[in-house]
Short mmCIF file of C-alpha atoms in Angstrom, two decimals:
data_model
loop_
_atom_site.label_atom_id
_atom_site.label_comp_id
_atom_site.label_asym_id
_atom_site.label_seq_id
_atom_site.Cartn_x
_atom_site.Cartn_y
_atom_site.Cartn_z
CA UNK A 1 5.95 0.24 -28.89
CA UNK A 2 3.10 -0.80 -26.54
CA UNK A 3 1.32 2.70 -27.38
CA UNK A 4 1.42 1.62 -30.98
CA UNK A 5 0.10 -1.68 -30.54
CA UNK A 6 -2.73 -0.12 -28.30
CA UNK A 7 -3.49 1.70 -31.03
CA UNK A 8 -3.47 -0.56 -33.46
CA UNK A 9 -6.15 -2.23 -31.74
CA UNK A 10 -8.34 1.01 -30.90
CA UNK A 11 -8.09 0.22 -27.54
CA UNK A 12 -6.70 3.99 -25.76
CA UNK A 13 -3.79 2.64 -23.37
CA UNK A 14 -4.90 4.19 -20.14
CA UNK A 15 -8.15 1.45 -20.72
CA UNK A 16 -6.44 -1.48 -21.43
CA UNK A 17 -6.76 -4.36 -18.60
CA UNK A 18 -3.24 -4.64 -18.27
CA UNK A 19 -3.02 -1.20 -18.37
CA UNK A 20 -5.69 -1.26 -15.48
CA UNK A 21 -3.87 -4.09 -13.34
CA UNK A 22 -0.73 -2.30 -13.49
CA UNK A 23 -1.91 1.39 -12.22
CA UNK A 24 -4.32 -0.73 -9.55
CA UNK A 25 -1.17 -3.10 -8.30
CA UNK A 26 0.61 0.19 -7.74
CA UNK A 27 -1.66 1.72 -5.65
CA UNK A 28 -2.13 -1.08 -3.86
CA UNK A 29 1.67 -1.23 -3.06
CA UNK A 30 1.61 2.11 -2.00
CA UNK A 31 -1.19 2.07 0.06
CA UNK A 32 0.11 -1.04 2.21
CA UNK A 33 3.17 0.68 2.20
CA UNK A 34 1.56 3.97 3.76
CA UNK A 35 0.07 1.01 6.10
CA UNK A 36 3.13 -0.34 7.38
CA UNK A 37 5.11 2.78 7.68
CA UNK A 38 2.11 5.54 9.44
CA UNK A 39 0.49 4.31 12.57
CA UNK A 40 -2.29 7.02 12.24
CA UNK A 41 -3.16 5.31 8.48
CA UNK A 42 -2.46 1.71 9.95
CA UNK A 43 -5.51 2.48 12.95
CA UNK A 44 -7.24 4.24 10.54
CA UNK A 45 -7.19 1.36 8.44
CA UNK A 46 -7.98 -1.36 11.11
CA UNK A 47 -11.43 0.79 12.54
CA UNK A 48 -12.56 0.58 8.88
CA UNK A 49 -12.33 -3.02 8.56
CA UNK A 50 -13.33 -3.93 11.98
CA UNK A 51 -16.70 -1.32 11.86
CA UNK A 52 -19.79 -2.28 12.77
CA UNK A 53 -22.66 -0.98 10.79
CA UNK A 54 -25.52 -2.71 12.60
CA UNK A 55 -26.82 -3.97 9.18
CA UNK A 56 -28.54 -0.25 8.04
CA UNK A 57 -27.93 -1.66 4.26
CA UNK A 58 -30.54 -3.89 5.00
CA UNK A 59 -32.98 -1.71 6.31
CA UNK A 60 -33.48 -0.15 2.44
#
């Protein structure tokens, strides 16, 4: 039914914003869940966010 209405309003499903939120909520999920449950992700993750990049954007 949803694929009908989608069509009906020439919007292709895979672009519609719900569409969107949905498939970016889910990866989301599974990403924090790959967090929680893999240390080597979970450090991973934490030496991204914690980087320092000495401000070379600026430098351009």
């Amino acid at each position: 039914m949803l694929a009908r209405l989608m069509a009906e309003l020439d919007t292709p499903m895979d672009e519609h914003e719900c569409m969107i939120e949905a498939a970016d909520t889910v990866s989301h999920e599974r990403f924090m869940k790959e967090i929680e449950s893999d240390s080597r992700v979970r450090e991973e993750w934490e030496r991204f966010l914690f980087a320092s990049y000495d401000n070379e954007a600026d430098d351009f």
